[in-house]
Amino acid sequence: MRLVVFLFGILHAVIAYAEDSPFLAEIPISLSKQESSFADSQTLQLIYRSYDDEASQSLFKELSEGLSANLDSVGLRLVLEKEATMKSQPLERHTKSSFVIDLEEASTQTFLTGFRARQKDTDETLLDQIAAYASSYIESPTYIHSFLIASKVASDKTGDCTEYAVLTTAIARDLGLPSRYLIGLVILEEEGVIKAFGHAWSEVWHKDTWNIVDGALHELDREKIYYLPTSELENEGPGYLMSVMRAVRYFPKKLDKVTLR
Amino acid sequence: MKFYLSIIALLLLSNQALAIDYINATDFPEWFQKSLKTETKIKKKSQLKIDALKVNSKVLGKAKLAESGDGYLYYTIEFGSDSPAECYVLSSFDGRANSLYSILDGATQDIAEAHEKALTGKFNFAQNAGIIGSIPYLSLDLLYHLGEGQEKLTGLLKGYSAQLGDTLQVCVHNEVGNRASFFSIFESFLKALNTQPFEKPFFEIVYQTSVNGIPAGIALESYKKDKDGDVEINYETAVLMPVDAFSMASSDTAAKSWSTPEGDLINANSYSVENAILSFSYSLNYENETWIAEGESQGKEQRFELSHKGPLPSQYGSYFISSDFLKSDAKETNLTMWMPEIDPSSAVTTKLRKISNNKEVNVEFDLGVINMKTQLDKHGVASLVKMQQGPVEIQLHAVHQEGKP
């Protein structure tokens, strides 16, 4: 069975959205009659159709703690607000260096030093500065990489949303702000078309609440994006791939009856 | 089942119908569609002689050694088409997938330079994975555009790669048509080189790997015994995964381990190359009653002491465990192995469960967040592996098997 295990690296491609259209990351979506534009809407309702009942049950348990979720015979019904985050409190591990967010490595330190130098010269909010710096740091956006750790992204300056998210998580932790690596979906409006993609971003604990920091989509209008966090990368050790696999398992077959309110 | 596998192998050998085309040819001008259907009847053969590899065989077309250097031989093969096939024999390479993609990628740049035009577009056109005889191969065709406007040129660069022992054979052909003819040239070239006296394994199996229906790669295992009866195990995978219309992720992995005849692991080495860069490399050894994993992940050196004490089953041993499980009345059993691709720092336990009333699969492998369903024979050998992980469906179909564990 190890031969299959060798192939797990492929699955990262499901979580890949970064302002382009990757093959595996796009999620089929069907809309109800649209009553308002993304920018005018306050909430987004949808039915989350999983690949199997077990994934629906597990996801419902996770989401019901933070989001408005209801599991019935039709499926997993969700109501998303703008900037939706998972609600659990920060933990000690959200402040520490890890195998994935390896703050002590030389290349990561060089990257962080660059952020500190830039921080002095701008009027942006701190969280915007984090996203903007990560966004500008990646010189070669591409979907070809598997999940890269912070020191590798810092040295190679390449990747997609999974790589932007390790950078934003690293900056926040270096500043002493608890931060966690989130995997889930984004539902967004682009030139009047609504699409959904697998995605990764950071949540940063700032001013007594979790805040979304998204380096990959920093240039997009946040009013036109709904975030649906489905899984945190809880295992940031050498076995981090198990956490990535867990997140991929939760990814839906389809988002149905998407309605803006 | 064996008959069915033979049919698959024949299909892969005799035509390219299973290849995936990403771009609909009818979207292209008539000349392109017409060229795409062009084939050449190859009449001539020539002698291919490579002393270092003990090769002296006839190949289709007129093969000529055009260049050689440290770690490579470069041949052109004229076969009556507008442009010759170009074939490399590489003794230093990254793997079937990485080297094929690197050569194709570099060749598109060379073609642009030769035409003194900018490379203005490059698209994944088609790909396939299969076997020639028992040798697994990958194929990839890239569509390219040079220049803009009235001066714009469109071309198709086709490529194949296959490994024989310690050499990799890569052939490319820069022409829209002659897809089947070029395959014949590659097949002939590969067979000519397959005369080296490789040590025959007592068991080998080759799988075609598909991801959401795309024939993305190959996977193979082989088992040889040394004079003491210990078993040398080799696994290799090669995958080309299209991640968008323009880009291809390439991944090659290889692992070599030794097992006792009883199926206990002695030591193991494993590495992976992704997009031409070493992704990880680990070895596992048993020292002072402790399993020590050492190596690097993404350029970072690592050393782990596994918490698991005592013997670990090898891949060879895992066949015995699976086989015994199938013969037993037990509904489930555990299999604990070191799988550095998942976690180099610990041994990972997989739960095996019997599946009843299903003609396609009979055993489930459950790693907690990952679930695979397989069809195992009485020796524990899988002819089919299926995994649905969210929107990704991976399937492995055995396309060649010789011997048994």
XYZ file of C-alpha atoms in Angstrom:
666
model
C 0.000 0.000 0.000
C 2.978 2.272 0.264
C 2.750 2.938 -3.442
C -0.472 4.840 -2.854
C 1.093 6.705 0.028
C 3.785 7.907 -2.364
C 1.052 9.648 -4.310
C -0.383 11.690 -1.457
C 1.693 14.669 -2.514
C -0.679 15.010 -5.463
C -3.537 15.958 -3.197
C -2.112 19.345 -2.287
C -3.381 20.507 -5.668
C -6.909 20.518 -4.251
C -5.968 23.418 -1.968
C -4.384 25.699 -4.458
C -6.323 28.818 -5.327
C -4.251 31.946 -5.850
C -5.874 34.261 -8.386
C -5.949 31.768 -11.247
C -7.837 28.606 -12.157
C -6.157 25.408 -10.990
C -7.739 22.147 -12.226
C -8.358 20.233 -9.027
C -9.116 23.125 -6.692
C -12.319 24.395 -8.325
C -15.487 23.230 -6.583
C -18.740 22.890 -8.583
C -21.323 25.394 -7.438
C -25.008 25.972 -8.188
C -26.778 29.195 -7.340
C -30.289 29.912 -6.186
C -31.856 33.001 -7.644
C -29.423 35.750 -6.781
C -31.094 38.435 -4.733
C -28.154 40.757 -4.157
C -24.584 41.258 -5.274
C -21.658 39.867 -3.284
C -20.651 43.333 -2.175
C -24.155 44.167 -0.871
C -24.752 40.820 0.820
C -24.329 40.155 4.540
C -24.504 36.382 4.556
C -24.246 33.458 2.190
C -26.349 30.320 2.602
C -25.518 27.009 0.981
C -25.880 23.257 1.125
C -22.509 21.561 1.469
C -22.632 18.226 -0.358
C -19.830 15.980 0.895
C -18.484 12.856 -0.786
C -19.590 10.643 2.088
C -21.822 10.794 5.153
C -18.910 10.267 7.538
C -17.175 13.389 6.201
C -20.441 15.351 6.582
C -20.845 14.213 10.196
C -17.230 15.017 11.111
C -17.329 18.376 9.398
C -20.642 19.261 11.044
C -19.100 18.613 14.481
C -16.177 20.912 13.671
C -18.162 23.701 12.046
C -21.095 23.778 14.463
C -18.808 25.158 17.167
C -18.156 28.331 15.228
C -20.438 28.645 12.243
C -24.181 28.409 11.740
C -24.494 24.795 10.638
C -27.340 22.306 10.455
C -27.143 18.699 9.298
C -30.378 17.154 8.028
C -31.528 14.648 5.433
C -30.888 17.153 2.623
C -27.278 17.792 3.604
C -25.095 20.108 5.607
C -26.709 23.561 5.557
C -24.384 26.465 6.320
C -24.877 30.169 6.771
C -21.648 32.119 6.335
C -20.956 35.641 7.402
C -18.231 37.739 5.851
C -14.822 37.050 7.449
C -16.076 33.835 9.097
C -13.487 32.244 11.388
C -13.310 29.186 13.615
C -14.201 30.238 17.141
C -11.917 28.255 19.462
C -9.484 30.159 21.666
C -5.773 30.532 20.864
C -3.557 27.729 22.132
C 0.105 27.711 23.086
C 1.020 25.914 19.857
C -0.345 28.874 17.890
C 2.562 30.951 19.181
C 5.424 28.500 18.638
C 7.893 27.576 15.972
C 7.190 24.172 14.432
C 8.409 21.881 11.662
C 6.095 23.644 9.176
C 6.343 27.177 10.586
C 10.075 26.954 11.282
C 10.859 30.438 12.589
C 14.427 29.679 13.641
C 15.722 28.674 10.207
C 18.076 31.160 8.544
C 15.945 31.750 5.434
C 12.827 32.319 7.556
C 14.747 34.785 9.720
C 15.873 36.700 6.619
C 12.259 36.833 5.435
C 11.049 38.044 8.857
C 13.791 40.670 9.043
C 12.513 41.986 5.714
C 9.041 42.345 7.170
C 10.293 44.186 10.257
C 12.209 46.653 8.057
C 9.175 47.313 5.882
C 6.840 47.616 8.884
C 8.328 50.962 9.898
C 7.539 52.732 6.625
C 3.830 52.207 6.109
C 0.428 53.380 7.321
C -1.375 50.094 6.586
C -2.939 48.198 9.510
C -0.687 45.512 10.962
C -2.740 42.637 9.504
C -2.775 44.263 6.066
C 0.969 44.713 6.295
C 1.395 40.997 6.971
C -0.754 39.995 3.980
C 0.834 42.615 1.708
C 4.371 41.553 2.564
C 3.661 37.841 1.993
C 1.848 38.728 -1.232
C 4.784 40.718 -2.573
C 7.393 38.234 -1.336
C 6.314 35.378 -3.642
C 8.039 36.150 -6.932
C 6.930 33.067 -8.877
C 3.311 32.095 -8.118
C 2.716 28.522 -9.286
C 0.568 25.511 -8.407
C 3.246 22.926 -9.108
C 4.638 22.604 -5.603
C 3.441 20.269 -2.918
C 3.047 21.749 0.536
C 6.218 23.734 1.290
C 7.376 24.655 4.804
C 8.130 28.260 5.790
C 11.929 28.116 5.404
C 11.593 26.603 1.921
C 9.085 29.243 0.799
C 11.281 31.955 2.304
C 14.272 30.760 0.261
C 12.535 29.821 -3.000
C 9.890 32.608 -3.101
C 7.445 30.443 -5.017
C 4.120 28.725 -4.478
C 0.362 29.073 -4.238
C -2.058 29.767 -1.380
C -0.581 27.027 0.819
C 2.798 28.780 0.647
C 1.411 32.303 1.169
C -0.324 30.975 4.285
C 2.856 29.569 5.866
C 4.448 32.994 5.382
C 1.585 34.946 6.977
C 1.400 32.453 9.855
C 5.165 32.812 10.405
C 5.108 36.631 10.460
C 2.269 36.729 12.995
C 3.985 34.260 15.327
C 7.239 36.175 15.051
C 5.355 39.291 16.169
C 4.013 37.378 19.173
C 0.497 37.118 17.751
C -1.086 33.652 17.979
C -1.772 32.410 14.456
C -3.091 29.234 12.897
C -3.050 27.726 9.433
C -6.538 27.244 8.000
C -7.657 25.097 5.098
C -11.087 25.420 3.540
C -12.915 27.053 0.675
C -13.323 30.521 -0.737
C -16.485 31.481 -2.563
C -15.902 34.610 -4.567
C -17.284 36.843 -7.267
C -15.005 37.563 -10.212
C -16.290 39.736 -13.032
C -19.868 38.826 -12.128
C -19.202 35.064 -11.965
C -19.397 33.217 -8.658
C -16.837 30.461 -8.145
C -15.611 28.285 -5.278
C -12.089 26.978 -4.745
C -10.063 25.015 -2.231
C -7.879 27.482 -0.383
C -5.524 28.061 2.565
C -5.013 31.164 4.677
C -4.030 32.281 8.181
C -6.131 33.311 11.132
C -4.340 35.742 13.447
C -5.433 36.518 17.014
C -5.416 40.306 17.228
C -7.487 42.639 19.396
C -9.132 39.673 21.173
C -10.472 37.995 18.071
C -9.399 35.809 15.159
C -8.799 37.717 11.915
C -8.352 36.351 8.404
C -4.982 37.187 6.855
C -4.768 36.055 3.235
C -1.588 36.781 1.325
C -2.694 34.901 -1.807
C -5.857 36.957 -2.338
C -4.564 40.181 -0.853
C -5.200 42.110 -4.075
C -8.869 41.070 -4.313
C -11.796 43.021 -2.870
C -12.614 41.291 0.447
C -16.240 42.346 0.125
C -16.490 39.865 -2.743
C -15.115 36.869 -0.824
C -16.712 34.463 1.652
C -14.350 32.198 3.583
C -15.448 28.750 4.696
C -12.857 27.319 7.106
C -13.182 23.525 7.276
C -9.994 22.410 8.983
C -7.003 23.728 10.882
C -3.535 22.328 10.189
C -3.299 20.944 13.725
C -0.299 18.729 13.052
C 2.545 21.088 12.162
C 5.161 18.392 12.829
C 6.910 16.109 10.313
C 3.600 14.241 9.901
C 1.752 17.398 8.780
C 0.564 15.617 5.663
C -2.017 13.742 7.758
C -3.630 17.079 8.644
C -3.595 18.113 4.985
C -5.241 14.809 4.048
C -7.911 15.327 6.688
C -8.693 18.745 5.238
C -8.906 17.368 1.699
C -11.311 14.659 2.862
C -13.743 17.348 3.998
C -13.757 19.050 0.625
C -17.231 18.972 -0.946
C -18.490 17.383 -4.121
C -20.627 20.462 -4.703
C -21.917 23.627 -3.091
C -25.639 23.699 -3.766
C -28.340 26.362 -3.611
C -25.867 29.120 -2.848
C -27.938 32.160 -1.839
C -26.813 35.656 -0.957
C -28.699 37.571 1.705
C -8.243 -11.215 -13.880
C -4.941 -12.058 -15.554
C -6.695 -12.101 -18.947
C -8.234 -8.714 -18.220
C -4.819 -7.303 -17.301
C -3.364 -8.687 -20.505
C -6.090 -6.910 -22.464
C -5.223 -3.624 -20.770
C -1.566 -4.164 -21.547
C -2.377 -4.912 -25.180
C -4.464 -1.783 -25.490
C -1.629 0.272 -24.116
C 0.800 -1.402 -26.443
C -1.184 -1.276 -29.616
C -2.710 2.176 -29.628
C -2.829 5.479 -27.845
C -6.580 5.549 -27.380
C -6.322 5.723 -23.591
C -4.217 8.878 -23.668
C -5.917 11.988 -22.379
C -6.096 14.960 -24.744
C -6.608 18.205 -22.821
C -7.243 20.392 -25.836
C -10.002 19.725 -28.336
C -8.379 19.546 -31.766
C -11.572 20.819 -33.425
C -10.898 24.191 -31.798
C -7.832 24.496 -34.043
C -7.483 25.539 -37.702
C -7.999 22.916 -40.367
C -4.277 22.562 -41.118
C -3.654 21.616 -37.479
C -6.450 19.058 -37.420
C -5.210 17.581 -40.678
C -1.589 17.485 -39.501
C -2.629 15.836 -36.252
C -3.979 12.854 -38.205
C -0.854 12.482 -40.360
C 1.138 9.268 -39.867
C 4.213 7.880 -41.601
C 4.771 4.310 -42.664
C 8.234 3.578 -41.315
C 10.057 1.229 -43.650
C 13.716 1.630 -42.765
C 15.612 0.154 -39.881
C 19.125 0.894 -38.698
C 21.637 -0.618 -36.326
C 21.901 0.866 -32.837
C 25.209 0.001 -31.186
C 26.141 1.193 -27.698
C 29.120 -0.761 -26.392
C 28.931 0.586 -22.842
C 25.384 -0.743 -22.512
C 26.003 -3.903 -24.548
C 23.387 -2.792 -27.065
C 23.593 -3.927 -30.670
C 20.105 -4.096 -32.157
C 18.011 -2.903 -35.079
C 15.726 0.075 -34.489
C 12.994 1.638 -36.611
C 14.224 4.662 -38.577
C 17.745 5.863 -39.214
C 19.398 6.359 -35.822
C 22.496 8.540 -35.615
C 24.528 9.456 -32.547
C 24.455 13.249 -32.806
C 26.112 14.112 -29.516
C 27.450 12.505 -26.354
C 28.715 13.829 -23.078
C 29.056 13.119 -19.395
C 25.983 11.079 -18.475
C 24.139 11.265 -21.801
C 23.930 10.025 -25.374
C 21.833 11.972 -27.874
C 20.467 10.355 -31.013
C 18.455 11.685 -33.913
C 16.181 9.178 -35.642
C 14.968 10.014 -39.142
C 11.793 8.112 -39.992
C 10.393 9.894 -43.029
C 8.561 12.674 -41.189
C 9.312 16.390 -41.541
C 11.483 16.383 -38.417
C 13.464 13.571 -36.784
C 12.749 12.042 -33.407
C 15.393 12.929 -30.824
C 16.282 10.339 -28.217
C 18.409 10.607 -25.088
C 19.992 7.838 -23.062
C 20.677 9.348 -19.647
C 22.779 7.776 -16.921
C 22.264 10.793 -14.650
C 18.648 11.920 -14.242
C 15.955 12.996 -11.762
C 13.378 10.362 -12.704
C 10.886 9.444 -15.399
C 8.520 12.334 -14.717
C 10.954 15.104 -13.778
C 13.423 14.392 -16.568
C 10.723 14.107 -19.232
C 9.191 17.415 -18.211
C 12.584 19.163 -17.911
C 13.630 18.021 -21.385
C 10.313 19.058 -22.954
C 10.364 22.386 -21.141
C 13.961 23.075 -22.218
C 13.207 21.964 -25.781
C 10.351 24.482 -26.170
C 12.820 27.233 -25.244
C 15.362 25.868 -27.743
C 12.723 25.766 -30.482
C 11.810 29.404 -29.759
C 15.477 30.406 -29.967
C 15.944 28.492 -33.202
C 13.008 30.402 -34.745
C 14.218 33.669 -33.186
C 10.772 34.213 -31.706
C 9.502 34.550 -28.153
C 7.746 31.576 -26.565
C 4.307 33.189 -26.154
C 2.300 30.201 -24.926
C 2.772 26.653 -23.688
C -0.127 24.295 -22.902
C -0.556 20.730 -21.719
C -1.907 18.983 -24.818
C -1.991 15.268 -23.958
C -0.554 12.730 -21.532
C -0.498 9.027 -20.921
C 1.110 6.349 -18.782
C 1.394 2.677 -19.596
C 3.740 -0.180 -20.323
C 5.759 -1.412 -23.266
C 6.211 -5.106 -22.597
C 6.786 -4.903 -18.861
C 8.509 -1.504 -18.920
C 6.463 1.428 -17.604
C 6.527 4.684 -19.539
C 5.133 8.196 -19.305
C 4.174 10.434 -22.186
C 3.449 14.129 -22.405
C 2.672 16.411 -25.356
C 3.028 20.183 -25.049
C 1.419 22.649 -27.437
C 3.405 25.837 -27.914
C 3.021 29.207 -29.572
C 5.919 31.323 -30.847
C 5.552 35.016 -31.636
C 2.350 37.036 -31.992
C -0.174 38.107 -34.634
C 0.415 37.213 -38.278
C 3.856 35.809 -37.471
C 2.576 33.448 -34.791
C 3.691 29.820 -35.058
C 1.991 26.868 -33.358
C 3.710 23.553 -32.743
C 3.421 20.331 -30.804
C 6.275 18.777 -28.881
C 5.689 15.144 -27.988
C 7.702 13.170 -25.436
C 8.124 9.719 -23.869
C 10.271 8.458 -21.017
C 11.036 5.007 -19.638
C 13.706 3.628 -17.341
C 15.802 0.528 -17.934
C 18.061 -0.370 -15.022
C 20.263 2.651 -14.360
C 19.479 4.524 -17.577
C 16.542 6.696 -18.549
C 15.401 6.816 -22.163
C 13.636 10.022 -23.262
C 12.463 10.632 -26.834
C 10.941 13.881 -28.115
C 9.460 14.822 -31.486
C 8.703 18.360 -32.617
C 5.853 17.874 -35.073
C 2.068 18.161 -34.880
C 1.401 14.829 -36.565
C 2.925 11.356 -36.453
C 1.733 10.646 -32.933
C 1.418 6.875 -33.448
C 4.528 6.760 -35.672
C 6.585 8.509 -33.006
C 5.309 6.043 -30.409
C 6.555 3.212 -32.662
C 9.973 4.879 -32.833
C 10.137 5.171 -29.040
C 8.914 1.608 -28.572
C 11.552 0.317 -30.971
C 14.310 2.394 -29.344
C 13.332 1.162 -25.883
C 13.201 -2.471 -26.929
C 16.619 -2.161 -28.565
C 18.069 -0.894 -25.308
C 16.351 -3.570 -23.234
C 19.062 -6.111 -23.845
C 21.081 -5.374 -20.732
C 21.463 -8.352 -18.389
C 19.304 -6.991 -15.559
C 18.963 -9.278 -12.575
C 15.468 -10.716 -12.709
C 13.310 -10.139 -9.623
C 11.337 -13.061 -8.196
C 8.313 -10.753 -7.957
C 7.486 -7.504 -9.679
C 4.303 -5.588 -10.271
C 3.595 -2.432 -12.277
C 0.580 -0.191 -11.784
C -0.885 2.503 -13.954
C -1.923 5.397 -11.740
C -4.878 7.579 -12.584
C -6.006 10.734 -10.823
C -9.606 11.707 -11.567
C -9.386 9.606 -14.712
C -6.128 11.163 -15.914
C -3.440 8.528 -16.606
C -0.991 10.535 -14.521
C 1.719 8.063 -13.695
C 3.132 4.675 -12.931
C 4.139 2.807 -9.811
C 6.202 -0.338 -9.525
C 7.566 -2.747 -6.951
C 10.268 -5.364 -7.427
C 11.720 -7.998 -5.106
C 15.060 -9.807 -5.366
C 16.800 -12.229 -2.999
C 20.495 -12.145 -2.115
C 22.587 -15.245 -1.393
C 21.585 -15.172 2.312
C 17.891 -15.098 1.438
C 17.404 -11.463 2.451
C 15.046 -9.565 0.179
C 15.913 -6.337 -1.626
C 12.756 -4.302 -2.214
C 12.503 -1.430 -4.666
C 9.501 0.875 -5.083
C 9.313 3.642 -7.602
C 6.602 6.047 -8.674
C 6.516 8.723 -11.360
C 3.671 11.189 -11.695
C 2.983 14.118 -13.995
C 0.023 16.044 -12.644
C -1.502 18.907 -14.634
C -2.255 21.650 -12.119
C -3.668 24.142 -14.605
C -3.781 24.528 -18.399
C -0.114 25.516 -18.606
C 1.736 23.812 -15.760
C 2.620 20.276 -14.850
C 3.782 19.163 -11.398
C 6.355 16.397 -11.702
C 7.150 13.937 -8.955
C 9.449 10.920 -8.816
C 9.907 8.823 -5.720
C 12.103 5.826 -5.059
C 12.642 3.613 -2.071
C 15.004 0.736 -1.459
C 14.764 -1.460 1.614
C 15.969 -4.805 2.859
C 13.863 -7.430 4.537
C 14.541 -10.706 6.290
C 13.053 -13.771 4.565
C 10.455 -13.777 7.358
C 9.314 -10.253 6.419
C 10.966 -8.091 9.098
C 12.456 -4.792 7.981
C 16.284 -4.585 8.163
C 16.778 -1.042 6.853
C 15.222 1.382 4.394
C 16.028 4.386 2.211
C 13.534 6.615 0.481
C 13.634 9.843 -1.521
C 11.410 12.050 -3.601
C 12.173 14.606 -6.320
C 9.482 17.193 -7.005
C 9.767 19.658 -9.865
C 13.459 18.814 -10.279
C 14.269 19.490 -6.605
C 14.942 16.910 -3.889
C 11.866 17.052 -1.672
C 12.846 14.529 0.970
C 15.410 11.843 1.584
C 15.407 9.516 4.596
C 17.063 6.366 5.809
C 15.897 4.105 8.617
C 18.263 1.921 10.620
C 17.972 -0.141 13.801
C 20.627 0.928 16.324
C 20.772 -0.113 20.001
C 17.224 -1.459 19.855
C 15.925 1.831 18.504
C 14.758 2.735 15.011
C 16.576 5.888 13.861
C 15.285 7.883 10.882
C 17.765 10.352 9.417
C 17.667 12.564 6.385
C 16.208 15.796 5.160
C 12.845 17.309 4.308
C 12.716 20.327 2.017
C 16.393 21.073 2.593
C 16.207 20.737 6.372
C 18.265 18.032 8.091
C 16.299 15.826 10.469
C 16.930 12.964 12.900
C 14.142 11.083 14.660
C 14.043 8.201 17.134
C 10.858 6.256 16.480
C 8.776 5.549 19.571
C 7.929 2.122 18.113
C 10.150 -0.579 19.628
C 10.868 -4.010 18.192
C 10.521 -5.394 14.687
C 8.658 -3.580 11.923
C 7.237 -5.412 8.943
C 8.817 -4.678 5.579
C 6.707 -4.274 2.447
C 7.570 -7.919 1.792
C 6.291 -8.775 5.285
C 3.133 -6.758 4.706
C 2.164 -9.244 1.982
C 2.374 -12.072 4.526
C 0.255 -10.093 7.002
C -2.365 -9.328 4.326
C -2.353 -12.895 3.060
C -2.692 -14.388 6.575
C -5.470 -11.911 7.331
C -7.424 -12.982 4.242
C -7.092 -16.651 5.231
C -8.186 -15.979 8.825
C -11.658 -15.504 10.308
C -10.646 -12.068 11.638
C -12.638 -9.101 10.364
C -9.824 -6.634 10.899
C -6.143 -6.451 11.746
C -3.424 -3.831 12.187
C -0.364 -3.179 10.057
C 2.300 -0.865 11.501
C 4.940 0.351 9.048
C 7.417 3.178 8.581
C 6.164 5.363 5.752
C 8.331 8.496 5.571
C 6.090 9.973 2.887
C 3.407 10.362 5.567
C 5.519 10.829 8.671
C 9.269 10.155 8.849
C 9.247 10.567 12.642
C 7.006 7.632 13.552
C 5.636 4.271 12.480
C 2.090 4.565 11.156
C -0.623 2.027 11.932
C -3.095 1.067 9.232
C -6.245 -0.884 9.988
C -7.143 -3.586 7.470
C -10.833 -4.522 7.235
C -12.482 -7.166 5.106
C -15.157 -5.939 2.714
C -17.910 -8.408 1.962
C -20.458 -8.462 -0.862
C -18.360 -6.371 -3.210
C -16.994 -7.902 -6.399
C -14.584 -5.043 -7.086
C -12.765 -4.729 -3.741
C -12.253 -7.055 -0.764
C -10.035 -5.217 1.758
C -10.100 -1.671 3.130
C -6.938 0.058 4.389
C -7.846 2.749 6.917
C -5.229 5.254 8.114
C -7.771 7.341 10.019
C -8.091 10.298 7.683
C -7.282 8.254 4.592
C -9.192 5.268 3.339
C -8.226 2.961 0.491
C -10.164 0.057 -0.936
C -8.332 -2.761 -2.680
C -8.753 -6.059 -4.433
C -6.162 -8.412 -2.931
C -5.392 -11.911 -4.167
C -4.533 -14.803 -1.828
C -0.886 -13.629 -1.680
C -1.971 -10.159 -0.552
C -1.148 -8.596 -3.949
C -3.438 -5.767 -5.064
C -4.750 -5.762 -8.615
C -6.763 -2.610 -7.943
C -6.448 0.191 -5.379
C -9.054 2.956 -5.120
C -8.948 6.009 -2.942
C -11.488 8.801 -2.865
C -10.221 11.739 -0.821
C -12.705 14.568 -1.188
C -12.685 15.575 -4.850
C -9.631 13.491 -5.709
C -9.967 9.909 -6.857
C -6.730 7.965 -7.183
C -6.762 4.526 -8.762
C -3.974 2.055 -9.287
C -4.539 -0.729 -11.805
C -1.998 -3.528 -12.074
C -0.895 -3.679 -15.711
C 1.928 -6.170 -15.313
C 2.767 -8.820 -12.726
C 5.417 -11.474 -12.707
C 5.981 -13.945 -9.857
C 4.529 -13.651 -6.377
C 5.755 -12.443 -2.956
